[in-house]
Amino acid sequence: MSAIYTTDEYGRPFIIVREQDKKSRKSGIEATKSHIMAAKTVANIVRTSLGPRGLDKILISPDGDITISNDGATIMSQMAIENQIGKLLVELSKSQDDEIGDGTTGIVVLAGALLEQAEELLDRGIHPIRISDGFEKACKIAVAHLDTVSDVIPWSKEDTSDLF
C-alpha cells in the first residue's frame, strides 16, 4: 500500500492512502481487535489528562480555533472521531456528563481498561460472548459487594444535618 505524508495549508500533517479500492473489509476477531484498538487509542488520549498531574491538550478546530483543556468532556467533544467505537466512547462521555456532571475522563479510561483486558482474553481464544458474560457477572459481584459495605444515611428535605 502506498501512502503520502503531507501537510495542509495550516501546517497540520495528514496521510493520503492510495489504493483504497483494493482494501478488504475486516471481519470476525480481526474486526473486533480493530475496534478495541480504536477505543484504546481514544482512552489513551484522555488518560494523560486525568488526575492532579494531568496534562493539558491543545485542540485545534478545522476553522483554526484553539482550545487548551485538561477536561475530559471538553477534549472528547472537540475530537473529530471517524471510528464508530470511538464515537461510542464520546457518547459515553457525554451521557456521563449529562447524568452526573463529572467523571467523564474516568469513565472513558475505565472503558479503555476493560477493553484492554478483553483483548487479552480474545488473544487466549476466549469467545467474545463469554467475555461479555464474565464482565456482567463481575459487575453483579461488585454491586453486591458495594451493597454489603455501604451505609444508609436517612435524610429529608427538612432535616439535612446528616448530609454535612
Coordinates of N, CA, C and O in Angstrom, one line a residue:
M1 N 0.8 -1.2 0.0 CA 0.0 0.0 0.0 C 0.9 1.2 0.0 O 1.8 1.3 0.8
S2 N 0.6 2.2 -0.9 CA 1.4 3.4 -0.9 C 0.6 4.5 -0.2 O -0.6 4.6 -0.3
A3 N 1.4 5.3 0.5 CA 0.8 6.4 1.3 C 1.7 7.6 1.1 O 3.0 7.5 1.0
I4 N 1.1 8.8 1.2 CA 1.9 10.0 1.1 C 1.7 10.8 2.4 O 0.5 11.0 2.8
Y5 N 2.7 11.2 3.0 CA 2.7 12.1 4.2 C 2.8 13.5 3.7 O 3.8 13.9 3.0
T6 N 1.9 14.4 4.1 CA 1.9 15.8 3.6 C 1.3 16.6 4.7 O 0.8 16.2 5.7
T7 N 1.2 17.9 4.5 CA 0.6 18.9 5.4 C -0.4 19.7 4.7 O -0.2 20.0 3.4
D8 N -1.4 20.3 5.4 CA -2.3 21.2 4.7 C -1.8 22.6 4.8 O -0.7 22.8 5.2
E9 N -2.6 23.6 4.4 CA -2.2 25.0 4.3 C -1.9 25.6 5.7 O -1.2 26.6 5.7
Y10 N -2.3 24.9 6.8 CA -2.0 25.4 8.1 C -0.9 24.7 8.8 O -0.6 24.9 9.9
G11 N -0.3 23.8 8.0 CA 0.9 23.0 8.6 C 0.5 21.8 9.3 O 1.3 21.1 10.0
R12 N -0.8 21.4 9.3 CA -1.2 20.2 10.1 C -0.9 19.0 9.2 O -1.3 18.9 8.0
P13 N -0.3 18.0 9.8 CA 0.0 16.8 9.0 C -1.2 15.9 8.7 O -2.1 15.8 9.6
F14 N -1.2 15.2 7.6 CA -2.1 14.1 7.3 C -1.6 13.2 6.3 O -0.5 13.5 5.7
I15 N -2.2 12.0 6.2 CA -1.7 11.0 5.3 C -2.7 10.7 4.2 O -3.9 10.5 4.5
I16 N -2.2 10.6 3.0 CA -3.1 10.2 1.9 C -2.8 8.7 1.6 O -1.6 8.4 1.2
V17 N -3.8 7.9 1.7 CA -3.6 6.5 1.4 C -4.2 6.2 0.0 O -5.3 6.4 -0.2
R18 N -3.3 5.6 -0.8 CA -3.8 5.2 -2.1 C -4.3 3.8 -2.2 O -4.1 3.0 -1.2
E19 N -4.9 3.4 -3.2 CA -5.4 2.0 -3.5 C -6.4 1.6 -2.4 O -6.5 0.5 -2.0
Q20 N -7.4 2.5 -2.1 CA -8.4 2.2 -1.2 C -9.4 1.2 -1.8 O -10.0 0.4 -1.0
D21 N -9.5 1.1 -3.1 CA -10.4 0.1 -3.7 C -9.9 -1.3 -3.5 O -10.7 -2.2 -3.6
K22 N -8.6 -1.5 -3.3 CA -8.1 -2.8 -3.1 C -8.2 -3.2 -1.6 O -7.8 -4.4 -1.3
K23 N -8.6 -2.3 -0.8 CA -8.7 -2.6 0.7 C -9.8 -3.6 1.0 O -10.9 -3.4 0.5
S24 N -9.6 -4.6 1.8 CA -10.6 -5.6 2.1 C -11.2 -5.2 3.4 O -10.7 -4.6 4.3
R25 N -12.5 -5.7 3.6 CA -13.2 -5.4 4.8 C -12.8 -6.5 5.8 O -12.7 -7.6 5.6
K26 N -12.6 -6.0 7.1 CA -12.3 -6.9 8.2 C -13.5 -7.5 8.7 O -14.6 -6.9 8.7
S27 N -13.3 -8.7 9.2 CA -14.5 -9.4 9.9 C -14.0 -10.3 11.0 O -12.8 -10.6 11.1
G28 N -14.9 -10.7 11.8 CA -14.5 -11.6 12.9 C -13.6 -11.0 14.0 O -13.8 -9.8 14.3
I29 N -12.7 -11.8 14.5 CA -11.8 -11.4 15.5 C -10.9 -10.2 15.1 O -10.6 -9.3 15.9
E30 N -10.6 -10.2 13.8 CA -9.7 -9.1 13.3 C -10.5 -7.8 13.4 O -9.9 -6.7 13.8
A31 N -11.8 -7.8 13.1 CA -12.6 -6.5 13.2 C -12.8 -6.1 14.6 O -12.7 -5.0 15.0
T32 N -13.0 -7.1 15.5 CA -13.1 -6.9 16.9 C -11.9 -6.2 17.5 O -12.0 -5.2 18.2
K33 N -10.7 -6.8 17.2 CA -9.5 -6.2 17.7 C -9.2 -4.8 17.1 O -8.7 -4.0 17.8
S34 N -9.6 -4.6 15.9 CA -9.5 -3.2 15.3 C -10.4 -2.2 16.1 O -9.9 -1.1 16.3
H35 N -11.6 -2.6 16.4 CA -12.4 -1.7 17.2 C -11.9 -1.5 18.6 O -11.9 -0.3 19.1
I36 N -11.3 -2.5 19.2 CA -10.7 -2.4 20.5 C -9.5 -1.4 20.5 O -9.4 -0.6 21.3
M37 N -8.7 -1.5 19.4 CA -7.6 -0.7 19.3 C -8.0 0.8 19.1 O -7.4 1.7 19.7
A38 N -9.1 1.0 18.4 CA -9.6 2.4 18.2 C -10.1 3.0 19.5 O -9.8 4.1 19.9
A39 N -10.8 2.2 20.3 CA -11.3 2.6 21.6 C -10.1 2.9 22.6 O -10.2 3.8 23.3
K40 N -9.1 2.0 22.6 CA -8.0 2.2 23.4 C -7.2 3.5 23.1 O -6.7 4.1 24.0
T41 N -7.2 3.8 21.8 CA -6.5 5.0 21.4 C -7.2 6.2 21.9 O -6.6 7.1 22.4
V42 N -8.5 6.2 21.8 CA -9.3 7.4 22.4 C -9.1 7.5 23.9 O -8.9 8.5 24.4
A43 N -9.1 6.3 24.6 CA -9.0 6.3 26.0 C -7.6 6.8 26.4 O -7.4 7.5 27.4
N44 N -6.6 6.4 25.6 CA -5.2 6.8 26.0 C -5.0 8.3 25.8 O -4.2 8.9 26.4
I45 N -5.7 8.9 24.8 CA -5.6 10.3 24.6 C -6.1 11.1 25.9 O -5.5 12.0 26.3
V46 N -7.2 10.7 26.4 CA -7.7 11.4 27.6 C -7.1 10.9 28.9 O -7.2 11.6 29.9
R47 N -6.5 9.7 28.9 CA -5.9 9.2 30.1 C -4.8 10.1 30.7 O -4.7 10.3 31.9
T48 N -4.0 10.7 29.8 CA -3.0 11.6 30.3 C -3.4 12.9 30.9 O -2.7 13.6 31.5
S49 N -4.7 13.2 30.7 CA -5.3 14.4 31.3 C -5.9 14.2 32.6 O -6.5 15.1 33.2
L50 N -5.9 13.0 33.1 CA -6.6 12.6 34.3 C -5.7 12.9 35.6 O -4.5 12.7 35.5
G51 N -6.3 13.3 36.6 CA -5.7 13.5 37.9 C -5.0 14.8 38.1 O -5.0 15.7 37.2
P52 N -4.4 15.0 39.3 CA -3.8 16.3 39.6 C -2.6 16.7 38.7 O -2.3 17.8 38.6
R53 N -2.0 15.7 38.2 CA -0.8 15.9 37.3 C -1.2 15.7 35.9 O -0.3 15.4 35.0
G54 N -2.5 15.8 35.6 CA -2.9 15.7 34.2 C -2.4 16.7 33.3 O -2.2 17.9 33.7
L55 N -2.1 16.3 32.1 CA -1.6 17.2 31.1 C -2.7 17.9 30.3 O -3.7 17.3 30.0
D56 N -2.4 19.2 29.9 CA -3.4 19.9 29.1 C -3.2 19.4 27.6 O -2.2 19.0 27.2
K57 N -4.3 19.5 26.9 CA -4.3 19.2 25.5 C -4.6 20.4 24.7 O -5.5 21.2 25.1
I58 N -3.9 20.6 23.6 CA -4.2 21.7 22.7 C -5.0 21.1 21.6 O -4.5 20.3 20.8
L59 N -6.2 21.7 21.4 CA -7.1 21.2 20.4 C -7.3 22.3 19.4 O -7.6 23.4 19.7
I60 N -7.1 22.0 18.1 CA -7.3 23.0 17.0 C -8.5 22.5 16.2 O -8.4 21.4 15.6
S61 N -9.5 23.3 16.1 CA -10.7 23.0 15.3 C -10.4 23.2 13.8 O -9.4 23.9 13.4
P62 N -11.2 22.7 12.9 CA -11.0 22.9 11.5 C -10.9 24.3 11.0 O -10.3 24.7 10.1
D63 N -11.6 25.2 11.7 CA -11.6 26.6 11.4 C -10.5 27.4 12.1 O -10.4 28.6 11.9
G64 N -9.6 26.7 12.8 CA -8.4 27.3 13.4 C -8.6 27.8 14.8 O -7.6 28.3 15.4
D65 N -9.7 27.6 15.4 CA -9.9 28.0 16.8 C -9.1 27.0 17.7 O -9.0 25.8 17.5
I66 N -8.4 27.6 18.7 CA -7.5 26.8 19.6 C -8.2 26.7 21.0 O -8.7 27.7 21.5
T67 N -8.3 25.5 21.5 CA -8.8 25.2 22.8 C -7.7 24.5 23.6 O -7.1 23.5 23.1
I68 N -7.4 25.0 24.8 CA -6.5 24.3 25.7 C -7.2 23.8 26.9 O -7.9 24.6 27.6
S69 N -7.2 22.5 27.2 CA -8.0 22.0 28.3 C -7.5 20.7 28.8 O -6.8 19.9 28.0
N70 N -7.7 20.3 30.0 CA -7.5 19.0 30.5 C -8.8 18.4 31.0 O -8.8 17.4 31.7
D71 N -9.9 19.0 30.6 CA -11.2 18.4 31.0 C -11.6 17.4 29.9 O -11.6 17.6 28.7
G72 N -11.9 16.2 30.4 CA -12.2 15.1 29.5 C -13.4 15.3 28.7 O -13.4 15.0 27.5
A73 N -14.5 16.0 29.2 CA -15.7 16.3 28.4 C -15.3 17.2 27.3 O -15.8 17.0 26.2
T74 N -14.5 18.2 27.6 CA -14.2 19.2 26.5 C -13.3 18.5 25.4 O -13.6 18.7 24.2
I75 N -12.4 17.7 25.9 CA -11.5 17.0 24.9 C -12.3 16.1 24.0 O -12.2 16.0 22.8
M76 N -13.2 15.3 24.7 CA -14.0 14.3 23.9 C -14.9 15.0 22.9 O -15.2 14.5 21.8
S77 N -15.5 16.1 23.4 CA -16.5 16.8 22.5 C -15.8 17.5 21.3 O -16.4 17.7 20.3
Q78 N -14.5 17.9 21.5 CA -13.8 18.6 20.4 C -13.1 17.6 19.4 O -12.7 18.1 18.3
M79 N -13.0 16.4 19.8 CA -12.3 15.4 18.9 C -13.2 15.0 17.7 O -14.3 14.8 17.9
A80 N -12.6 15.0 16.5 CA -13.3 14.6 15.3 C -12.9 13.1 15.1 O -11.9 12.8 14.6
I81 N -13.8 12.2 15.6 CA -13.5 10.8 15.5 C -14.4 10.1 14.4 O -15.6 10.4 14.3
E82 N -13.7 9.3 13.5 CA -14.4 8.7 12.4 C -14.9 7.3 12.8 O -15.9 6.8 12.3
N83 N -14.1 6.6 13.7 CA -14.5 5.2 14.0 C -15.7 5.2 14.9 O -15.9 6.0 15.8
Q84 N -16.6 4.2 14.6 CA -17.9 4.1 15.3 C -17.7 3.8 16.8 O -18.5 4.3 17.6
I85 N -16.7 3.0 17.1 CA -16.5 2.6 18.5 C -15.9 3.8 19.2 O -16.3 4.1 20.4
G86 N -15.1 4.6 18.6 CA -14.6 5.8 19.2 C -15.7 6.8 19.4 O -15.8 7.5 20.5
K87 N -16.6 6.9 18.5 CA -17.8 7.8 18.7 C -18.7 7.3 19.8 O -19.3 8.1 20.5
L88 N -18.7 6.0 20.0 CA -19.5 5.4 21.1 C -18.9 5.8 22.5 O -19.6 6.2 23.4
L89 N -17.6 5.9 22.5 CA -16.9 6.4 23.8 C -17.2 7.9 24.0 O -17.4 8.3 25.1
V90 N -17.3 8.6 22.9 CA -17.6 10.1 23.0 C -19.0 10.2 23.6 O -19.3 11.0 24.5
E91 N -20.0 9.4 23.1 CA -21.3 9.4 23.6 C -21.4 8.9 25.0 O -22.2 9.5 25.8
L92 N -20.6 7.9 25.4 CA -20.5 7.5 26.8 C -20.1 8.7 27.7 O -20.6 8.9 28.8
S93 N -19.1 9.4 27.2 CA -18.6 10.6 28.0 C -19.7 11.6 28.1 O -19.9 12.2 29.2
K94 N -20.4 11.9 27.0 CA -21.5 12.9 27.1 C -22.6 12.5 28.0 O -23.1 13.3 28.8
S95 N -23.0 11.2 28.0 CA -24.1 10.8 28.9 C -23.6 10.8 30.3 O -24.4 11.1 31.2
Q96 N -22.4 10.5 30.6 CA -21.8 10.6 32.0 C -21.9 12.1 32.4 O -22.3 12.4 33.6
D97 N -21.5 13.0 31.5 CA -21.6 14.4 31.9 C -23.0 14.9 32.1 O -23.3 15.7 33.0
D98 N -23.9 14.4 31.3 CA -25.3 14.8 31.4 C -26.0 14.3 32.7 O -26.7 15.0 33.3
E99 N -25.7 13.0 33.0 CA -26.3 12.4 34.2 C -25.7 12.8 35.5 O -26.4 13.1 36.4
I100 N -24.4 12.8 35.5 CA -23.6 13.0 36.8 C -23.0 14.4 36.8 O -22.9 15.1 37.9
G101 N -22.5 14.9 35.7 CA -21.8 16.1 35.6 C -20.3 16.1 35.9 O -19.6 17.1 35.9
D102 N -19.8 14.9 36.2 CA -18.4 14.7 36.5 C -18.0 13.2 36.1 O -18.8 12.4 35.9
G103 N -16.7 13.0 36.0 CA -16.2 11.6 35.8 C -16.2 11.2 34.3 O -16.1 10.0 34.0
T104 N -16.2 12.2 33.4 CA -16.2 11.9 32.0 C -14.8 11.2 31.6 O -14.8 10.3 30.8
T105 N -13.7 11.7 32.1 CA -12.4 11.1 31.8 C -12.3 9.7 32.4 O -11.9 8.8 31.7
G106 N -12.7 9.6 33.6 CA -12.6 8.3 34.3 C -13.4 7.2 33.7 O -13.0 6.1 33.6
I107 N -14.6 7.6 33.2 CA -15.5 6.5 32.6 C -14.9 6.1 31.2 O -14.9 4.9 30.9
V108 N -14.2 7.0 30.5 CA -13.6 6.6 29.2 C -12.3 5.8 29.5 O -12.1 4.8 28.8
V109 N -11.6 6.1 30.5 CA -10.4 5.4 30.9 C -10.8 4.0 31.4 O -10.1 3.0 31.0
L110 N -11.8 3.9 32.2 CA -12.3 2.6 32.6 C -12.7 1.7 31.5 O -12.4 0.5 31.4
A111 N -13.5 2.3 30.5 CA -13.9 1.5 29.4 C -12.7 1.0 28.6 O -12.7 -0.1 28.1
G112 N -11.7 1.9 28.4 CA -10.5 1.5 27.7 C -9.7 0.4 28.4 O -9.2 -0.5 27.8
A113 N -9.7 0.4 29.8 CA -9.0 -0.6 30.5 C -9.8 -1.9 30.4 O -9.2 -3.0 30.3
L114 N -11.1 -1.9 30.4 CA -11.9 -3.1 30.3 C -11.7 -3.7 28.9 O -11.6 -4.9 28.7
L115 N -11.7 -2.9 27.9 CA -11.4 -3.4 26.5 C -10.0 -3.9 26.4 O -9.8 -4.9 25.6
E116 N -9.1 -3.3 27.1 CA -7.7 -3.9 27.0 C -7.7 -5.3 27.6 O -7.0 -6.2 27.1
Q117 N -8.4 -5.5 28.7 CA -8.4 -6.8 29.3 C -9.2 -7.8 28.4 O -8.8 -8.9 28.3
A118 N -10.2 -7.3 27.8 CA -11.0 -8.1 26.8 C -10.1 -8.6 25.7 O -10.2 -9.7 25.2
E119 N -9.2 -7.7 25.2 CA -8.3 -8.0 24.1 C -7.4 -9.2 24.5 O -7.1 -10.1 23.7
E120 N -6.9 -9.1 25.7 CA -6.0 -10.2 26.2 C -6.8 -11.5 26.3 O -6.2 -12.6 25.9
L121 N -8.0 -11.5 26.7 CA -8.8 -12.7 26.7 C -9.1 -13.2 25.3 O -9.1 -14.4 25.1
L122 N -9.3 -12.3 24.4 CA -9.5 -12.7 23.0 C -8.3 -13.4 22.4 O -8.3 -14.4 21.7
D123 N -7.1 -12.9 22.8 CA -5.8 -13.5 22.4 C -5.7 -14.9 22.9 O -5.0 -15.7 22.3
R124 N -6.3 -15.1 24.1 CA -6.2 -16.5 24.6 C -7.2 -17.5 24.0 O -7.3 -18.6 24.3
G125 N -8.1 -16.9 23.1 CA -9.0 -17.7 22.4 C -10.4 -17.8 23.0 O -11.2 -18.7 22.6
I126 N -10.7 -17.0 24.0 CA -12.0 -17.0 24.6 C -13.0 -16.2 23.7 O -12.7 -15.1 23.2
H127 N -14.2 -16.8 23.6 CA -15.2 -16.2 22.7 C -15.7 -14.9 23.3 O -15.8 -14.7 24.5
P128 N -16.0 -13.9 22.4 CA -16.4 -12.6 22.9 C -17.7 -12.6 23.7 O -17.8 -11.8 24.7
I129 N -18.6 -13.5 23.5 CA -19.8 -13.6 24.3 C -19.5 -14.1 25.7 O -20.1 -13.6 26.6
R130 N -18.5 -15.0 25.8 CA -18.1 -15.5 27.1 C -17.4 -14.4 27.9 O -17.6 -14.3 29.1
I131 N -16.7 -13.5 27.2 CA -16.0 -12.4 27.8 C -17.1 -11.4 28.4 O -17.0 -10.9 29.5
S132 N -18.1 -11.1 27.5 CA -19.2 -10.3 27.9 C -19.9 -10.8 29.1 O -20.3 -10.1 30.1
D133 N -20.2 -12.1 29.1 CA -20.9 -12.7 30.2 C -20.1 -12.6 31.5 O -20.6 -12.4 32.6
G134 N -18.8 -12.8 31.4 CA -17.9 -12.6 32.5 C -17.9 -11.2 33.1 O -17.9 -11.0 34.3
F135 N -17.9 -10.2 32.2 CA -18.0 -8.8 32.7 C -19.3 -8.6 33.4 O -19.3 -7.9 34.4
E136 N -20.4 -9.1 32.9 CA -21.7 -9.0 33.6 C -21.7 -9.6 34.9 O -22.2 -9.0 35.9
K137 N -21.1 -10.8 35.0 CA -21.0 -11.5 36.4 C -20.2 -10.7 37.3 O -20.5 -10.5 38.5
A138 N -19.1 -10.2 36.8 CA -18.2 -9.3 37.7 C -18.9 -8.1 38.1 O -18.7 -7.7 39.3
C139 N -19.7 -7.5 37.3 CA -20.5 -6.3 37.7 C -21.5 -6.6 38.8 O -21.6 -5.9 39.7
K140 N -22.1 -7.8 38.6 CA -23.1 -8.2 39.7 C -22.4 -8.4 41.0 O -22.9 -8.0 42.1
I141 N -21.3 -9.0 41.0 CA -20.5 -9.3 42.2 C -20.0 -8.0 42.8 O -20.1 -7.8 44.0
A142 N -19.6 -7.0 42.0 CA -19.1 -5.7 42.5 C -20.3 -5.0 43.1 O -20.1 -4.4 44.2
V143 N -21.4 -5.0 42.5 CA -22.6 -4.2 43.0 C -23.0 -4.9 44.3 O -23.4 -4.2 45.3
A144 N -23.0 -6.2 44.4 CA -23.4 -6.9 45.6 C -22.5 -6.6 46.8 O -22.9 -6.4 47.9
H145 N -21.2 -6.5 46.5 CA -20.2 -6.2 47.5 C -20.4 -4.7 48.0 O -20.3 -4.4 49.2
L146 N -20.7 -3.8 47.0 CA -20.9 -2.4 47.4 C -22.2 -2.3 48.3 O -22.2 -1.5 49.2
D147 N -23.2 -3.1 48.0 CA -24.4 -3.1 48.9 C -24.1 -3.6 50.3 O -24.7 -3.1 51.2
T148 N -23.1 -4.5 50.4 CA -22.8 -5.0 51.8 C -21.9 -4.0 52.6 O -22.0 -4.0 53.8
V149 N -21.1 -3.2 51.9 CA -20.2 -2.3 52.6 C -20.8 -0.9 52.7 O -20.2 0.0 53.4
S150 N -21.9 -0.6 52.0 CA -22.4 0.8 52.1 C -23.3 1.0 53.3 O -23.8 0.1 53.9
D151 N -23.4 2.3 53.7 CA -24.3 2.7 54.8 C -25.5 3.5 54.2 O -25.3 4.2 53.2
V152 N -26.6 3.3 54.9 CA -27.8 4.1 54.5 C -27.8 5.3 55.5 O -27.8 5.2 56.7
I153 N -27.9 6.5 54.9 CA -28.0 7.7 55.7 C -29.4 8.3 55.5 O -29.7 8.7 54.4
P154 N -30.2 8.3 56.5 CA -31.5 8.9 56.4 C -31.5 10.4 56.3 O -30.7 11.0 57.0
W155 N -32.3 10.9 55.4 CA -32.3 12.4 55.3 C -33.7 12.8 54.8 O -34.5 12.0 54.2
S156 N -34.0 14.0 54.9 CA -35.3 14.6 54.4 C -35.0 16.0 54.0 O -34.0 16.6 54.3
K157 N -36.0 16.6 53.3 CA -35.8 18.0 52.9 C -35.8 18.9 54.1 O -35.1 20.0 54.1
E158 N -36.4 18.5 55.2 CA -36.4 19.4 56.4 C -35.2 19.2 57.2 O -34.7 20.1 57.8
D159 N -34.7 18.0 57.3 CA -33.5 17.7 58.2 C -32.3 17.2 57.3 O -32.3 16.1 56.9
T160 N -31.5 18.1 57.0 CA -30.3 17.8 56.2 C -29.0 17.8 57.0 O -27.9 17.8 56.4
S161 N -29.1 17.7 58.3 CA -27.9 17.7 59.2 C -27.0 16.5 58.9 O -25.8 16.6 59.1
D162 N -27.6 15.3 58.5 CA -26.7 14.2 58.3 C -25.9 14.3 57.0 O -25.0 13.5 56.8
L163 N -26.3 15.2 56.1 CA -25.6 15.3 54.9 C -24.3 16.1 54.9 O -23.5 16.1 54.0
F164 N -24.1 16.8 56.1 CA -22.9 17.7 56.2 C -21.9 17.0 56.9 O -21.5 16.5 57.7

